[in-house]
Every structure is written in structure tokens, then in C-alpha cells.
GROMACS .gro file of N, CA and C in nm:
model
  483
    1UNK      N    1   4.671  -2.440  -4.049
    1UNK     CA    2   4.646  -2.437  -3.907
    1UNK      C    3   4.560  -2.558  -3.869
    2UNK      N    4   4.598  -2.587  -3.729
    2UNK     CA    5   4.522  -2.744  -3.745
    2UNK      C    6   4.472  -2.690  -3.553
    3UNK      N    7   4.358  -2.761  -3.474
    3UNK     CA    8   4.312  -2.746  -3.363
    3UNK      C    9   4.288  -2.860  -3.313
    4UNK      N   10   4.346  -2.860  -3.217
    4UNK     CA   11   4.312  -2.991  -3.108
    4UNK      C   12   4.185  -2.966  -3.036
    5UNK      N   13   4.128  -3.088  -3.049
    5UNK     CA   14   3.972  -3.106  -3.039
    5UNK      C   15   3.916  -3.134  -2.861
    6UNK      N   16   4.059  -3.143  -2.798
    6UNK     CA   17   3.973  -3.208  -2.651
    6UNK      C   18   4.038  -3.074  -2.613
    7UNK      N   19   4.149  -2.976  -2.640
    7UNK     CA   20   4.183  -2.852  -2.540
    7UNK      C   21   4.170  -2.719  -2.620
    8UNK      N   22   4.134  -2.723  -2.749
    8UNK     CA   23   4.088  -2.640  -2.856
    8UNK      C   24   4.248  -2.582  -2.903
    9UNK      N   25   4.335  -2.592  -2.845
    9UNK     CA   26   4.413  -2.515  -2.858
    9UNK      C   27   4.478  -2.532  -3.049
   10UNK      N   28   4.533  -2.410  -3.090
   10UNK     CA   29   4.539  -2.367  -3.241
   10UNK      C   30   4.702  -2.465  -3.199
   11UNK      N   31   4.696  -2.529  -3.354
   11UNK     CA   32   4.880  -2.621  -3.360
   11UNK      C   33   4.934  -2.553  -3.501
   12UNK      N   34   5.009  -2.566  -3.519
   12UNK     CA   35   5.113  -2.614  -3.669
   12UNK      C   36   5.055  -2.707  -3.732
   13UNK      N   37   5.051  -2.720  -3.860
   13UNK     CA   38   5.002  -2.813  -3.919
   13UNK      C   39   5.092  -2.921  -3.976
   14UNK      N   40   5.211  -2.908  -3.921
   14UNK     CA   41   5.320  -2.997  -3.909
   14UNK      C   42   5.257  -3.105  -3.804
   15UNK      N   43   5.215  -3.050  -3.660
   15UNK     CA   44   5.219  -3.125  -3.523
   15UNK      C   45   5.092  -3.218  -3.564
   16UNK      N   46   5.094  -3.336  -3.506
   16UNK     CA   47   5.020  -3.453  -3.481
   16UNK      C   48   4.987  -3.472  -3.357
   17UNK      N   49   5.028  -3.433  -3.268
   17UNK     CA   50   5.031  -3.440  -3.141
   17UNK      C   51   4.996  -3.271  -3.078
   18UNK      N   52   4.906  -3.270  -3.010
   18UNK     CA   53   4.935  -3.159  -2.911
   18UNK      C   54   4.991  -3.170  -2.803
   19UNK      N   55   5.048  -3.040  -2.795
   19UNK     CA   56   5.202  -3.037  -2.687
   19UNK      C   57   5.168  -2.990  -2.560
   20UNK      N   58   5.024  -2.981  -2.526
   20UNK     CA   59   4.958  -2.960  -2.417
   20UNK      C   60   4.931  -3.025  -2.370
   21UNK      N   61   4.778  -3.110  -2.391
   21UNK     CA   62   4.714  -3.242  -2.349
   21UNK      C   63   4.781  -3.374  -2.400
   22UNK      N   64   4.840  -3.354  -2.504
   22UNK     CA   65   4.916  -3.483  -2.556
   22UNK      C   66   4.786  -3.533  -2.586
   23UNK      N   67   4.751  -3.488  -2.649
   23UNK     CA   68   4.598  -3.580  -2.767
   23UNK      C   69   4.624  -3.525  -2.940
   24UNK      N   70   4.597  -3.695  -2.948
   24UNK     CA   71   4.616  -3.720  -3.112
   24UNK      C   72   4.468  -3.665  -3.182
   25UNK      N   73   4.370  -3.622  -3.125
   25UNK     CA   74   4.244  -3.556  -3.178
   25UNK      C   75   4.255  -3.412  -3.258
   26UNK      N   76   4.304  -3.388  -3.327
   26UNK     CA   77   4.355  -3.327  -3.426
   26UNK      C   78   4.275  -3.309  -3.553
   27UNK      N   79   4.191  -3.163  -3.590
   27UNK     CA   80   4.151  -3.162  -3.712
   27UNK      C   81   4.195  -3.031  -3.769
   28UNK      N   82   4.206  -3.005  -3.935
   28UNK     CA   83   4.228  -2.864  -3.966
   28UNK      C   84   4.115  -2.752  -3.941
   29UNK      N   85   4.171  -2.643  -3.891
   29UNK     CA   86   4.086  -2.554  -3.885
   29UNK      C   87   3.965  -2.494  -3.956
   30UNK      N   88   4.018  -2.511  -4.121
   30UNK     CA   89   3.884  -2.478  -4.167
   30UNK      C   90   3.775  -2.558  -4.153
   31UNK      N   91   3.812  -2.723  -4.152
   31UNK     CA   92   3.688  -2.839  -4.127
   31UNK      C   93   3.659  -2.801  -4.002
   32UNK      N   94   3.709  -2.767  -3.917
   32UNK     CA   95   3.653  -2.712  -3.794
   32UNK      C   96   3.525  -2.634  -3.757
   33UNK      N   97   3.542  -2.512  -3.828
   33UNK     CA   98   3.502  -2.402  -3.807
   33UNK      C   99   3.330  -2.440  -3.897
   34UNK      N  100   3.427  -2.490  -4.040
   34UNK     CA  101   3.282  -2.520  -4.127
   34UNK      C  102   3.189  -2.647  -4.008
   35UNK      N  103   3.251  -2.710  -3.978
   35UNK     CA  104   3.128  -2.829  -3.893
   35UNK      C  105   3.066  -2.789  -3.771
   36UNK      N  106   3.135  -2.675  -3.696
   36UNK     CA  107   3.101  -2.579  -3.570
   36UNK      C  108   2.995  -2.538  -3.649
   37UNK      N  109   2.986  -2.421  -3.742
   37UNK     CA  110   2.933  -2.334  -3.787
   37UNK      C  111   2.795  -2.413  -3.845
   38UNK      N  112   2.809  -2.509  -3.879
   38UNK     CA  113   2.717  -2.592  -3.940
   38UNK      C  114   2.589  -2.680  -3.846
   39UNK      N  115   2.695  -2.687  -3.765
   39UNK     CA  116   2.620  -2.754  -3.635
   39UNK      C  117   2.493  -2.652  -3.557
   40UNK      N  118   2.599  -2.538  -3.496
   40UNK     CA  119   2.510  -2.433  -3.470
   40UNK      C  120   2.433  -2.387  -3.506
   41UNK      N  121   2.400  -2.375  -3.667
   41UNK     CA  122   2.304  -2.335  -3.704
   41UNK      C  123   2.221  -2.408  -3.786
   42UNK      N  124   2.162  -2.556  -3.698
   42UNK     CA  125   2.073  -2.622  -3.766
   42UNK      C  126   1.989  -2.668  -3.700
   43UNK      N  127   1.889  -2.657  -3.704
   43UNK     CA  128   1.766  -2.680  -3.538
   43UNK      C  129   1.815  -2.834  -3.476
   44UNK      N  130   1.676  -2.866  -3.375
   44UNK     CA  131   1.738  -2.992  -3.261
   44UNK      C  132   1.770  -3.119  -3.370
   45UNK      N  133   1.634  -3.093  -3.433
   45UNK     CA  134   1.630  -3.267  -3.516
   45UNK      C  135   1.764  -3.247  -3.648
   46UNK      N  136   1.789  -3.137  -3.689
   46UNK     CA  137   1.880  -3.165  -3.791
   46UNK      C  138   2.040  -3.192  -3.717
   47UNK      N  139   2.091  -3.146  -3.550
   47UNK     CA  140   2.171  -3.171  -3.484
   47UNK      C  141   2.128  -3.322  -3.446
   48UNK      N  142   2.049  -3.397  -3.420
   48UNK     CA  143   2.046  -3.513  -3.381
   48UNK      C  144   2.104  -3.585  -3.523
   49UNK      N  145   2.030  -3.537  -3.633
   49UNK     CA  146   2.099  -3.646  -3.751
   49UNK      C  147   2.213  -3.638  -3.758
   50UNK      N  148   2.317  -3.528  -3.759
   50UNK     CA  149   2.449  -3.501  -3.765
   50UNK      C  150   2.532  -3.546  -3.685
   51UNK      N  151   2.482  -3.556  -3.536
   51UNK     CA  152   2.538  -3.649  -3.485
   51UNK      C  153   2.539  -3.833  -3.510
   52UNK      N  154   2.457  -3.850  -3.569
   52UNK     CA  155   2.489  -3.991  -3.648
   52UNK      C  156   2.568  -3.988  -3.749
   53UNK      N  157   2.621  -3.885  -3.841
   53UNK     CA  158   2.733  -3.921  -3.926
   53UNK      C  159   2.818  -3.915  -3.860
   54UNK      N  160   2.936  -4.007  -3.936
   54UNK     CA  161   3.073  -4.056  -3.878
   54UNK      C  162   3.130  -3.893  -3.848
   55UNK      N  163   3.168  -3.838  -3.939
   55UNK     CA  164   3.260  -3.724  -3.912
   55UNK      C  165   3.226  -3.641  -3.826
   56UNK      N  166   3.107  -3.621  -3.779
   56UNK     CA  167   3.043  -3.536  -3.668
   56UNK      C  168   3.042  -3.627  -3.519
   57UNK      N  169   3.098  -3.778  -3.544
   57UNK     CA  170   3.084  -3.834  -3.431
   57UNK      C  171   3.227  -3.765  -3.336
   58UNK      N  172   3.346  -3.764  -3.390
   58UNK     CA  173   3.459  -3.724  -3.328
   58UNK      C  174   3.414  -3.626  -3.258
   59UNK      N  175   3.403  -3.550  -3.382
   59UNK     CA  176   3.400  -3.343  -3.373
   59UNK      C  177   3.274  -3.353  -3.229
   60UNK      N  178   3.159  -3.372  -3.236
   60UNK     CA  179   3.055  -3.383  -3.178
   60UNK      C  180   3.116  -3.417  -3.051
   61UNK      N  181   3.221  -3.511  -2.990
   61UNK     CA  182   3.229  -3.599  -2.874
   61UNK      C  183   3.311  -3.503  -2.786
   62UNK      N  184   3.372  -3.428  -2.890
   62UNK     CA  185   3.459  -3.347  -2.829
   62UNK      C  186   3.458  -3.218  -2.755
   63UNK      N  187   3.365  -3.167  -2.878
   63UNK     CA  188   3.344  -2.977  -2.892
   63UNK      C  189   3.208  -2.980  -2.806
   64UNK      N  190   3.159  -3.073  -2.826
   64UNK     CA  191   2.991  -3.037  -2.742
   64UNK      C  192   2.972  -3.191  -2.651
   65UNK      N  193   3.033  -3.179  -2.541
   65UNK     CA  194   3.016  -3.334  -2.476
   65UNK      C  195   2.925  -3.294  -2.416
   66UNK      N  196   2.844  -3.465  -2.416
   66UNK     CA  197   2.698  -3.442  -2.358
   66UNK      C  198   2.699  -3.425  -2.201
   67UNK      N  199   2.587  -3.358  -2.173
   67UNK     CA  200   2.583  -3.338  -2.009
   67UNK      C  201   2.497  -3.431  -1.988
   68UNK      N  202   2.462  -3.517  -1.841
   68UNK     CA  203   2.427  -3.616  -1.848
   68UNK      C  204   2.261  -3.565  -1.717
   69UNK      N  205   2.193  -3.639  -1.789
   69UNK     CA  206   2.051  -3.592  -1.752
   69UNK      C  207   2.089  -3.693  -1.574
   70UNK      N  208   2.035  -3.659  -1.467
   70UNK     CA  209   1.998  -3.749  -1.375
   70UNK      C  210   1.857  -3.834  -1.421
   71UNK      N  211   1.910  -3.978  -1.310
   71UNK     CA  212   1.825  -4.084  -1.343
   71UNK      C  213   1.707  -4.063  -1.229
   72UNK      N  214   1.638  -4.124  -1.250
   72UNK     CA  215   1.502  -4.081  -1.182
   72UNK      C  216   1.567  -4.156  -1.018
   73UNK      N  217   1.652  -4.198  -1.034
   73UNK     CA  218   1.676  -4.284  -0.890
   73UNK      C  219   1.787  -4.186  -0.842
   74UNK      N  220   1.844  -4.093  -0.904
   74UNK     CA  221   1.902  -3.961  -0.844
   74UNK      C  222   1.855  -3.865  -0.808
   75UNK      N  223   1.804  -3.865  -0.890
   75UNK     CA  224   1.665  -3.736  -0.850
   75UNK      C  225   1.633  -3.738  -0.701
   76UNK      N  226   1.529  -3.902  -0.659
   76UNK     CA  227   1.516  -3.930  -0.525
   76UNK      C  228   1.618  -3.914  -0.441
   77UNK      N  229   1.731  -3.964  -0.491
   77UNK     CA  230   1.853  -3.963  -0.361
   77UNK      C  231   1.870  -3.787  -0.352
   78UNK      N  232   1.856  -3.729  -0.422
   78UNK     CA  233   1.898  -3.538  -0.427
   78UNK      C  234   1.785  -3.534  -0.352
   79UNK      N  235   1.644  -3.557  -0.370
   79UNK     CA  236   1.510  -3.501  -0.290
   79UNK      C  237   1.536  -3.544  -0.149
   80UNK      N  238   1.572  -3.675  -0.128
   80UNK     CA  239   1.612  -3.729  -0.037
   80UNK      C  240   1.679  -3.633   0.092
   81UNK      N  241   1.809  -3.615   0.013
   81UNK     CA  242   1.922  -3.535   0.089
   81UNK      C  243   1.865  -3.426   0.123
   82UNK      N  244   1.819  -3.339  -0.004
   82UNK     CA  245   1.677  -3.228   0.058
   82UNK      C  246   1.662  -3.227   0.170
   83UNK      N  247   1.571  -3.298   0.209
   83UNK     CA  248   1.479  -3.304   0.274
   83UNK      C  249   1.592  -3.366   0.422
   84UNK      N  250   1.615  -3.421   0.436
   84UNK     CA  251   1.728  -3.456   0.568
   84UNK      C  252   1.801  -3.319   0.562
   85UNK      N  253   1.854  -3.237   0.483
   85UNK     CA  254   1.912  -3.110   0.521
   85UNK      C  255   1.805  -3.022   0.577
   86UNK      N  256   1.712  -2.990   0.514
   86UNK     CA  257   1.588  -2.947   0.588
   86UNK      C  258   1.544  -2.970   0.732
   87UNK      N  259   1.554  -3.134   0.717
   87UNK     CA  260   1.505  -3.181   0.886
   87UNK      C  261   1.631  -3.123   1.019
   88UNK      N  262   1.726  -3.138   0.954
   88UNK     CA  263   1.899  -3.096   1.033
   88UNK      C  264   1.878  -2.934   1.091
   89UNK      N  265   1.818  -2.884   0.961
   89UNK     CA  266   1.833  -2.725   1.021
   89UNK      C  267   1.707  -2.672   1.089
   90UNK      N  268   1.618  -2.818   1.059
   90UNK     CA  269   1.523  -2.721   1.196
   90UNK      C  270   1.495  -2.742   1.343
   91UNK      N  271   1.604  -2.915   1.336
   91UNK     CA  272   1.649  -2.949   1.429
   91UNK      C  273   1.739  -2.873   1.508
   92UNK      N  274   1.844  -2.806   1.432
   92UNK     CA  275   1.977  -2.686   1.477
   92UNK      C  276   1.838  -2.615   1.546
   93UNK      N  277   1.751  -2.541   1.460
   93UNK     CA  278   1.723  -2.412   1.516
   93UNK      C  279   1.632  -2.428   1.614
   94UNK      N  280   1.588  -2.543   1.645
   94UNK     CA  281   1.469  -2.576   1.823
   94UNK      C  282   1.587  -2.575   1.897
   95UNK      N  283   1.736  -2.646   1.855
   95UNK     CA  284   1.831  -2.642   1.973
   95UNK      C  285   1.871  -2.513   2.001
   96UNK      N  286   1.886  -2.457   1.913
   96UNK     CA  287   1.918  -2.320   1.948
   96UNK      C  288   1.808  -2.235   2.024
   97UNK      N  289   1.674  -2.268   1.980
   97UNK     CA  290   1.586  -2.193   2.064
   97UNK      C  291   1.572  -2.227   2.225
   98UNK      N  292   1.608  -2.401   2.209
   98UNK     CA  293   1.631  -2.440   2.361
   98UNK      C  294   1.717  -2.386   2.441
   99UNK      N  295   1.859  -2.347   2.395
   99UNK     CA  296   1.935  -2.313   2.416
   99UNK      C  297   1.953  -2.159   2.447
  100UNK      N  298   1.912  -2.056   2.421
  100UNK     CA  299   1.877  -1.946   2.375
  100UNK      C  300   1.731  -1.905   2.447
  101UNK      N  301   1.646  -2.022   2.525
  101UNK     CA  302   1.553  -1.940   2.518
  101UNK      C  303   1.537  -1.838   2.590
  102UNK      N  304   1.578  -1.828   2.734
  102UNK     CA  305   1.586  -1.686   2.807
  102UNK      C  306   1.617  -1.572   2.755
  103UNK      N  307   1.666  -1.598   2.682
  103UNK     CA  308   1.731  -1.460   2.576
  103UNK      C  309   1.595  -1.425   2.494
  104UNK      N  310   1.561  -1.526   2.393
  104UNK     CA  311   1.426  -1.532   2.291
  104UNK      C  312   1.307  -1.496   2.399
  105UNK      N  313   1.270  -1.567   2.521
  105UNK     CA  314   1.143  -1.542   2.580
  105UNK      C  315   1.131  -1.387   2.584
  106UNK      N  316   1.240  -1.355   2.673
  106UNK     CA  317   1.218  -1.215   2.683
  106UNK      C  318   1.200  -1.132   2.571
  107UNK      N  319   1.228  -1.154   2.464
  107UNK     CA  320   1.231  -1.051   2.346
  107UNK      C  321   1.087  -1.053   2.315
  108UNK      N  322   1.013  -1.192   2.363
  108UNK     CA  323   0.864  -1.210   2.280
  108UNK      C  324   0.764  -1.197   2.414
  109UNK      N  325   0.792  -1.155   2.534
  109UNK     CA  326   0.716  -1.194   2.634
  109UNK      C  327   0.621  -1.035   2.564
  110UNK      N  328   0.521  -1.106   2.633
  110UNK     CA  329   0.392  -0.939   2.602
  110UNK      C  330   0.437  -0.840   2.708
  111UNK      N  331   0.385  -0.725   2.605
  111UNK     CA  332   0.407  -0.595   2.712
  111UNK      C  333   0.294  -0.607   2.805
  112UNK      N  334   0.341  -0.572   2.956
  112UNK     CA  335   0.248  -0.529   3.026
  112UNK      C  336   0.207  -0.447   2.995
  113UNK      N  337   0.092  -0.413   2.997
  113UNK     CA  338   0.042  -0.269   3.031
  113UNK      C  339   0.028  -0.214   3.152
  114UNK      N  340   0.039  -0.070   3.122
  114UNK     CA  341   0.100   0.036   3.281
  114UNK      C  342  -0.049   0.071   3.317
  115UNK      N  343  -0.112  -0.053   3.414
  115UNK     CA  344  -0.230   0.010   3.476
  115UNK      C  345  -0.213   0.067   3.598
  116UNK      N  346  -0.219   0.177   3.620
  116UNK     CA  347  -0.219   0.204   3.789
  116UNK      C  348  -0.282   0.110   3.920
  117UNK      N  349  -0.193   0.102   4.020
  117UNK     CA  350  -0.274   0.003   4.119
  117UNK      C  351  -0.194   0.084   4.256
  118UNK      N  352  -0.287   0.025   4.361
  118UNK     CA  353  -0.273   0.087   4.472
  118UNK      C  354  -0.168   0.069   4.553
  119UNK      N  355  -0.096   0.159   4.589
  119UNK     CA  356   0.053   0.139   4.660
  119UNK      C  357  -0.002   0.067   4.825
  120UNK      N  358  -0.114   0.080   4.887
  120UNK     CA  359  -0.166   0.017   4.961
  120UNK      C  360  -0.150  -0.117   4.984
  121UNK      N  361  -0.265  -0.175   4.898
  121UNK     CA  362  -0.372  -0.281   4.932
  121UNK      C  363  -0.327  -0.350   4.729
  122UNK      N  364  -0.264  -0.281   4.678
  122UNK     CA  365  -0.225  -0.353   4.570
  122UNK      C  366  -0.354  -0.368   4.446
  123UNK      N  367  -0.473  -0.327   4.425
  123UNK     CA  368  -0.525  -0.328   4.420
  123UNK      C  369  -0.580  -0.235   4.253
  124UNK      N  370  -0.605  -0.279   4.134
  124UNK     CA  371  -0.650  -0.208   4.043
  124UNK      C  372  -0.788  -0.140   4.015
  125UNK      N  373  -0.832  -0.159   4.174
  125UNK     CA  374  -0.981  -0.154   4.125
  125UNK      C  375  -0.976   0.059   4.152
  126UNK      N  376  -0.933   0.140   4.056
  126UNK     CA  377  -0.875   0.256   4.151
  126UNK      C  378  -0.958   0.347   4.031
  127UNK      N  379  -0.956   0.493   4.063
  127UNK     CA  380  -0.991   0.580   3.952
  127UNK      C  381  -0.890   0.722   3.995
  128UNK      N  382  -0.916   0.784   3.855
  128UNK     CA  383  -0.856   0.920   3.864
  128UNK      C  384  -0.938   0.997   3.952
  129UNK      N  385  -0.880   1.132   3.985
  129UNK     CA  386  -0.984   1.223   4.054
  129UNK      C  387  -1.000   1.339   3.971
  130UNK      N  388  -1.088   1.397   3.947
  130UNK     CA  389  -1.118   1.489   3.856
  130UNK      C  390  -1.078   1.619   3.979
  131UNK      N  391  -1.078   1.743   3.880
  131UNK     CA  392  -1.038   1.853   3.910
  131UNK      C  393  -1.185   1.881   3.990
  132UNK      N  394  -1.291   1.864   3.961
  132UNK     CA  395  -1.363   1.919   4.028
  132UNK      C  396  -1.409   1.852   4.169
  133UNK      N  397  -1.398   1.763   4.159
  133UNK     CA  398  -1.406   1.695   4.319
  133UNK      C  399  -1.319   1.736   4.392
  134UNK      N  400  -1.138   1.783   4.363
  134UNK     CA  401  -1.015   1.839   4.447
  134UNK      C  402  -1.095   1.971   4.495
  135UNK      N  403  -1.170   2.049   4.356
  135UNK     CA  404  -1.212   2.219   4.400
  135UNK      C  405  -1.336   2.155   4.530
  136UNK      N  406  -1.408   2.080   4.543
  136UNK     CA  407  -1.530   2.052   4.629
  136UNK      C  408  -1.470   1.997   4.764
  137UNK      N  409  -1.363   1.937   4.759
  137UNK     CA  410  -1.321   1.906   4.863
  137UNK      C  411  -1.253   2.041   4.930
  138UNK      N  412  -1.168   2.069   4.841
  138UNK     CA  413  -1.089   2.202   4.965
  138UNK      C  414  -1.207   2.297   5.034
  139UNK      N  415  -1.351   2.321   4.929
  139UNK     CA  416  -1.409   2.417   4.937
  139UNK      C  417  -1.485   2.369   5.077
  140UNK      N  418  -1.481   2.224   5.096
  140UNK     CA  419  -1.589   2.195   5.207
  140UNK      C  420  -1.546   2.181   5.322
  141UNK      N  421  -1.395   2.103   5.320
  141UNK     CA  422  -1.300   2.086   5.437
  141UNK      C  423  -1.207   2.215   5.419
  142UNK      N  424  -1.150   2.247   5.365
  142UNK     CA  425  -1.064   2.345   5.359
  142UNK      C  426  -0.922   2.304   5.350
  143UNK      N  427  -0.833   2.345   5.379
  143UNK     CA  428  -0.672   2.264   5.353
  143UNK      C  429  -0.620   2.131   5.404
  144UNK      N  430  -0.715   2.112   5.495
  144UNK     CA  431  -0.682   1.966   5.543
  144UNK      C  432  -0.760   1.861   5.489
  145UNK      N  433  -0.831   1.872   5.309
  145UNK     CA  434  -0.857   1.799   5.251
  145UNK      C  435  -0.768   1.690   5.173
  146UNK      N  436  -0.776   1.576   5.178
  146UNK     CA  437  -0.711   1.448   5.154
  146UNK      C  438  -0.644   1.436   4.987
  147UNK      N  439  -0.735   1.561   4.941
  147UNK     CA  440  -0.766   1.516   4.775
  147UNK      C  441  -0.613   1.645   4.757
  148UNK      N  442  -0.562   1.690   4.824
  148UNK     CA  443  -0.480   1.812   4.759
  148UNK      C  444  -0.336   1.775   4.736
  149UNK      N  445  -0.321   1.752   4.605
  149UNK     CA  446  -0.206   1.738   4.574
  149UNK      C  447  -0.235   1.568   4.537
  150UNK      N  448  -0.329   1.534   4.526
  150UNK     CA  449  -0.302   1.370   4.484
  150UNK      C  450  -0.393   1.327   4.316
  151UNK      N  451  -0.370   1.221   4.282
  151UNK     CA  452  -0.418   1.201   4.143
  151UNK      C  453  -0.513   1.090   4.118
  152UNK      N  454  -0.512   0.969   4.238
  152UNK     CA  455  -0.604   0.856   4.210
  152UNK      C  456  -0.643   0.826   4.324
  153UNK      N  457  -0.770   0.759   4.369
  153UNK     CA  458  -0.840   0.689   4.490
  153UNK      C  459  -0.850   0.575   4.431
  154UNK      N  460  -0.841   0.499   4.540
  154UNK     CA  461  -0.883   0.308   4.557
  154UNK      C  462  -1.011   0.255   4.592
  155UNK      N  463  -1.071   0.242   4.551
  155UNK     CA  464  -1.187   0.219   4.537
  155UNK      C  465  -1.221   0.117   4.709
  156UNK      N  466  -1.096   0.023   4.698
  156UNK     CA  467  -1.109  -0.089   4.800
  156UNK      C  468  -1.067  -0.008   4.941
  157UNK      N  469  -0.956   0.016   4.933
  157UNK     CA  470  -0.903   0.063   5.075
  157UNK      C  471  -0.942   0.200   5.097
  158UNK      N  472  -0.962   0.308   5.021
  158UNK     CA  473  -0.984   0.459   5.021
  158UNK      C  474  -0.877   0.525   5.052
  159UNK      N  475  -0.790   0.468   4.944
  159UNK     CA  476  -0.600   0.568   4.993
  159UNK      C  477  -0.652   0.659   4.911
  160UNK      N  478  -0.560   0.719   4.881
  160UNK     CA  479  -0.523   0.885   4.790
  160UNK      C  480  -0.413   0.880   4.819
  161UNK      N  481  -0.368   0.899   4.659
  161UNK     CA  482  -0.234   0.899   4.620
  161UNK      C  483  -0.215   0.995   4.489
   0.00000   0.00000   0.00000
């Protein structure tokens, strides 16, 4: 049995050629397996020497092609691009807030708070009326007291409401 080295695929040991990729890189399987097996299990520095012998140069170029480190002047151009994709999308998202903002204001505007004010004179300067000032009033005027049936006075105008 023989294996082609750039598509792995198993041949005849008749074929010289693989009938796939059409590559003459061709070794027998057992040298295969023994230089895989050999490779794998020999730490970094004993894989660096092995790749300097001849017969591990093929096998090596093939079965384990190197991945290629970026150069420090890629690196920058990638940080680069970074950083302009960064600037793009926060550019998008002020347009969109420009765009959008009536929609956004309202979602963030503060709650008012529900202070009572005077249907009058407009006026917050107001208080509740306690139960016992309603009992002192009917008791002094009698039914045609102002306070019956109402819940706040205005301090400014003197409604009752």
C-alpha cells in the first residue's frame, strides 16, 4: 500500500501517480506511518532536528505544512482595521441615535413625578386636608362647609378641591 502525501489518499502500490490530485508525492505506507508516529511523539527540539533530515523534509512539507506566523507589519495593518471597524460602528450608532432620537428621548426622558397642583391658579404650593379639620368645619358651619367632600387646599388662591 503506498499514500499520497499532498491528499493522503491510500493507492496501489503499482500507481506512481495519484489519480486524484495527480501528484507524484508518493510514499509506502509503512514509512509513513513509522515517520508520522515518530514525529508525534518527540518533543519541540527533537521535531525541529527531524525536520532538517532529508527524508523528513518531503514527509514534513506535506503532512504538517507550516502555518505562517503574521509579521509585525500585519499585525498593525489587523490593529489598524480594528480599530477603523470600531470607529464605523460608533459612527453607525450616533447616526442612528440622531436618527432615532425622538423615539430614544422618550424612552430616557425622567419620570415626572405626580405632585398635586391647583386646578385654579396652577400652583404646587397646596396641602392635604386632614379628617379632622373636615369634622371642625361641618361642626362650626354646618353643611355649607367648603371642606365636604374635598381632599386638598391651595395655599395661594384658597380653592378646595
Amino acid at each position: 500500500m503506498k499514500i499520497c502525501l499532498k491528499c493522503r489518499r491510500q493507492l496501489f502500490d503499482s500507481d506512481t501517480v495519484c489519480d486524484r490530485c495527480k501528484s507524484t508525492v508518493i510514499m509506502d505506507k509503512v514509512q509513513f506511518d513509522t515517520l508520522y508516529n515518530q514525529y508525534k511523539a518527540s518533543t519541540d527540539k527533537q521535531q525541529a532536528q527531524l525536520r532538517m533530515s532529508p527524508e523528513y523534509k518531503e514527509f514534513y512539507e506535506y503532512v504538517f505544512p507550516l502555518v505562517k506566523k503574521p509579521t509585525a507589519e500585519e499585525r498593525e495593518l489587523q490593529r489598524k482595521i480594528t480599530k477603523e471597524k470600531e470607529i464605523l460602528k460608533q459612527k453607525q450608532e450616533q447616526e442612528y441615535i440622531r436618527t432615532h432620537s425622538k423615539h430614544i428621548k422618550s424612552q430616557y426622558e425622567p419620570i415626572k413625578q405626580n405632585i398635586p397642583h391647583c386646578p385654579t391658579c396652577g400652583s404646587t404650593n397646596v396641602k392635604p386636608l386632614s379628617t379632622t379639620s373636615k369634622v371642625l368645619g361641618v361642626l362650626a358651619i354646618g353643611l355649607a362647609s367648603k371642606q365636604i367632600g374635598k381632599s386638598y387646599m391651595c395655599k395661594d388662591c384658597k380653592y378646595y378641591w
